């Protein structure tokens, strides 16, 4: 549901032109893919680096990282659309 929220922010906001240009594999849009990848990698790196997750319990650590990821992805989507207004 976090990914759907980010897609909605990027495509429904209509604040700036967000046409799909040169998608990956002809299907995956570059802008959301990059935003979600950066948010996921940052959440994983920061939560691990700060010692906020214990990877001996991978399911709990993944869930905690996913919560952080959704917040980062929403912030990234808002940051992506607002400067162009």
Coordinates of N, CA and C in Angstrom, one line a residue:
X1 N 0.8 -1.2 0.0 CA 0.0 0.0 0.0 C 0.9 1.3 0.0
X2 N 2.1 1.2 0.5 CA 3.0 2.3 0.5 C 3.4 2.7 -0.9
X3 N 3.7 1.6 -1.7 CA 4.0 1.9 -3.1 C 2.9 2.5 -3.9
X4 N 1.7 2.0 -3.6 CA 0.5 2.6 -4.3 C 0.3 4.1 -3.9
X5 N 0.6 4.4 -2.6 CA 0.5 5.8 -2.2 C 1.5 6.7 -2.9
X6 N 2.7 6.2 -3.0 CA 3.8 6.9 -3.8 C 3.4 7.1 -5.2
X7 N 2.9 6.1 -5.8 CA 2.5 6.2 -7.2 C 1.3 7.2 -7.4
X8 N 0.4 7.2 -6.4 CA -0.7 8.2 -6.4 C -0.2 9.6 -6.3
X9 N 0.8 9.8 -5.4 CA 1.4 11.1 -5.3 C 2.1 11.6 -6.5
X10 N 2.8 10.7 -7.2 CA 3.5 11.1 -8.4 C 2.6 11.3 -9.6
X11 N 1.5 10.5 -9.7 CA 0.8 10.5 -11.0 C -0.6 11.3 -10.9
X12 N -1.1 11.4 -9.7 CA -2.4 12.0 -9.5 C -2.3 13.5 -9.1
X13 N -1.2 13.9 -8.5 CA -1.0 15.2 -8.0 C -1.1 16.3 -9.1
X14 N -0.7 16.0 -10.3 CA -0.8 16.9 -11.5 C -0.1 18.3 -11.2
X15 N 0.9 18.3 -10.3 CA 1.6 19.5 -10.0 C 2.6 19.8 -11.1
X16 N 3.2 18.8 -11.6 CA 4.1 19.0 -12.7 C 4.0 17.8 -13.7
X17 N 4.5 17.9 -14.8 CA 4.4 16.9 -15.9 C 5.2 15.6 -15.4
X18 N 4.5 14.5 -15.3 CA 5.1 13.3 -14.9 C 4.8 12.2 -15.9
X19 N 5.0 12.5 -17.2 CA 4.8 11.4 -18.2 C 5.9 10.4 -18.0
X20 N 5.6 9.2 -18.4 CA 6.5 8.1 -18.4 C 7.4 8.2 -19.6
X21 N 8.7 8.4 -19.4 CA 9.7 8.5 -20.4 C 10.7 7.4 -20.3
X22 N 10.9 6.6 -21.4 CA 11.9 5.6 -21.5 C 11.8 4.6 -20.3
X23 N 10.7 3.9 -20.1 CA 10.6 3.0 -18.9 C 11.5 1.8 -19.0
X24 N 11.9 1.3 -17.8 CA 12.7 0.0 -17.8 C 11.8 -1.1 -18.3
X25 N 12.4 -1.9 -19.1 CA 11.8 -3.1 -19.7 C 10.5 -2.8 -20.4
X26 N 10.3 -1.5 -20.8 CA 9.2 -1.0 -21.5 C 7.9 -0.9 -20.6
X27 N 8.0 -1.2 -19.3 CA 6.9 -1.2 -18.4 C 7.1 -0.3 -17.2
X28 N 8.2 -0.5 -16.5 CA 8.4 0.2 -15.2 C 8.9 1.6 -15.4
X29 N 8.1 2.6 -14.9 CA 8.6 4.0 -15.0 C 9.8 4.3 -14.2
X30 N 10.7 5.1 -14.8 CA 12.0 5.3 -14.1 C 11.9 6.2 -12.8
X31 N 11.0 7.2 -12.8 CA 10.9 8.1 -11.7 C 10.5 7.3 -10.4
X32 N 9.3 6.6 -10.4 CA 9.0 5.8 -9.2 C 9.9 4.7 -8.9
X33 N 10.5 4.0 -9.9 CA 11.5 3.0 -9.6 C 12.7 3.5 -8.9
X34 N 13.2 4.6 -9.4 CA 14.4 5.2 -8.7 C 14.1 5.7 -7.3
X35 N 12.9 6.3 -7.2 CA 12.5 6.8 -5.8 C 12.3 5.7 -4.9
X36 N 11.7 4.6 -5.3 CA 11.4 3.5 -4.4 C 12.7 2.8 -4.1
X37 N 13.6 2.6 -5.0 CA 14.9 2.0 -4.8 C 15.8 2.8 -3.8
X38 N 15.8 4.1 -4.0 CA 16.6 4.9 -3.1 C 16.1 4.8 -1.7
X39 N 14.7 4.9 -1.6 CA 14.1 4.9 -0.2 C 14.4 3.5 0.4
X40 N 14.3 2.4 -0.3 CA 14.5 1.1 0.2 C 15.9 0.9 0.7
X41 N 16.9 1.3 -0.2 CA 18.3 1.2 0.2 C 18.7 2.1 1.4
X42 N 18.1 3.3 1.4 CA 18.4 4.2 2.5 C 17.8 3.7 3.8
X43 N 16.6 3.2 3.8 CA 16.0 2.6 5.0 C 16.8 1.4 5.5
X44 N 17.2 0.5 4.6 CA 18.0 -0.6 5.0 C 19.3 -0.2 5.6
X45 N 20.0 0.7 4.9 CA 21.3 1.1 5.4 C 21.2 1.9 6.7
X46 N 20.3 2.8 6.8 CA 20.2 3.6 8.0 C 19.7 2.9 9.2
X47 N 18.7 2.0 9.0 CA 18.2 1.3 10.2 C 19.3 0.3 10.7
X48 N 20.0 -0.3 9.7 CA 21.1 -1.2 10.1 C 22.3 -0.5 10.8
X49 N 22.7 0.6 10.1 CA 23.8 1.4 10.6 C 23.6 2.0 12.0
X50 N 22.4 2.4 12.2 CA 22.1 3.0 13.5 C 21.7 2.0 14.6
X51 N 21.7 0.7 14.2 CA 21.5 -0.3 15.2 C 20.0 -0.4 15.6
X52 N 19.1 0.1 14.8 CA 17.7 0.1 15.2 C 17.0 -1.3 14.9
X53 N 17.7 -2.1 14.1 CA 17.1 -3.4 13.8 C 18.1 -4.5 14.2
X54 N 17.6 -5.6 14.6 CA 18.4 -6.8 14.9 C 18.1 -7.9 13.9
X55 N 19.0 -8.1 13.0 CA 18.8 -9.0 11.9 C 18.9 -10.5 12.3
X56 N 19.0 -10.8 13.6 CA 18.9 -12.2 14.0 C 17.4 -12.6 13.9
X57 N 16.5 -11.6 14.0 CA 15.1 -11.9 13.7 C 14.7 -11.2 12.4
X58 N 14.9 -11.8 11.3 CA 14.8 -11.1 10.0 C 13.4 -10.6 9.7
X59 N 12.4 -11.3 10.1 CA 11.0 -10.9 9.8 C 10.7 -9.6 10.5
X60 N 11.0 -9.5 11.8 CA 10.8 -8.3 12.6 C 11.6 -7.1 12.0
X61 N 12.9 -7.4 11.7 CA 13.8 -6.4 11.1 C 13.2 -5.9 9.8
X62 N 12.8 -6.8 9.0 CA 12.2 -6.4 7.7 C 11.0 -5.5 7.8
X63 N 10.1 -5.9 8.8 CA 8.9 -5.1 9.0 C 9.2 -3.7 9.6
X64 N 10.2 -3.6 10.5 CA 10.6 -2.3 11.0 C 11.2 -1.5 9.9
X65 N 12.0 -2.1 9.0 CA 12.6 -1.4 7.9 C 11.5 -0.9 6.9
X66 N 10.5 -1.7 6.7 CA 9.4 -1.4 5.7 C 8.7 -0.2 6.2
X67 N 8.4 -0.1 7.5 CA 7.8 1.1 8.1 C 8.6 2.4 7.8
X68 N 9.9 2.3 8.0 CA 10.7 3.4 7.7 C 10.8 3.7 6.2
X69 N 10.8 2.7 5.4 CA 10.8 2.8 3.9 C 9.6 3.6 3.4
X70 N 8.4 3.3 4.0 CA 7.2 4.0 3.5 C 7.2 5.5 3.8
X71 N 7.7 5.8 5.0 CA 7.8 7.3 5.3 C 8.8 8.0 4.4
X72 N 10.0 7.3 4.1 CA 11.0 7.9 3.2 C 10.5 8.0 1.8
X73 N 9.7 7.0 1.3 CA 9.2 7.0 0.0 C 8.2 8.2 -0.2
X74 N 7.3 8.3 0.8 CA 6.3 9.4 0.7 C 7.0 10.8 0.7
X75 N 8.0 10.9 1.6 CA 8.8 12.2 1.6 C 9.5 12.4 0.3
X76 N 10.0 11.4 -0.3 CA 10.7 11.5 -1.6 C 9.8 11.9 -2.7
X77 N 8.6 11.3 -2.7 CA 7.6 11.7 -3.7 C 7.1 13.1 -3.5
X78 N 6.9 13.6 -2.3 CA 6.5 15.0 -2.1 C 7.7 15.9 -2.5
X79 N 8.9 15.5 -2.2 CA 10.0 16.3 -2.6 C 10.2 16.4 -4.1
X80 N 9.8 15.3 -4.7 CA 9.9 15.2 -6.2 C 8.9 16.1 -6.9
X81 N 7.7 16.2 -6.4 CA 6.7 17.0 -7.1 C 6.6 18.5 -6.6
X82 N 6.9 18.8 -5.4 CA 6.7 20.1 -4.9 C 7.7 21.2 -5.5
X83 N 8.9 20.9 -5.7 CA 9.8 22.0 -6.3 C 9.4 22.5 -7.7
X84 N 8.7 21.7 -8.4 CA 8.3 22.1 -9.8 C 7.1 22.9 -9.8
X85 N 6.5 23.2 -8.7 CA 5.2 23.9 -8.8 C 5.4 25.4 -8.9

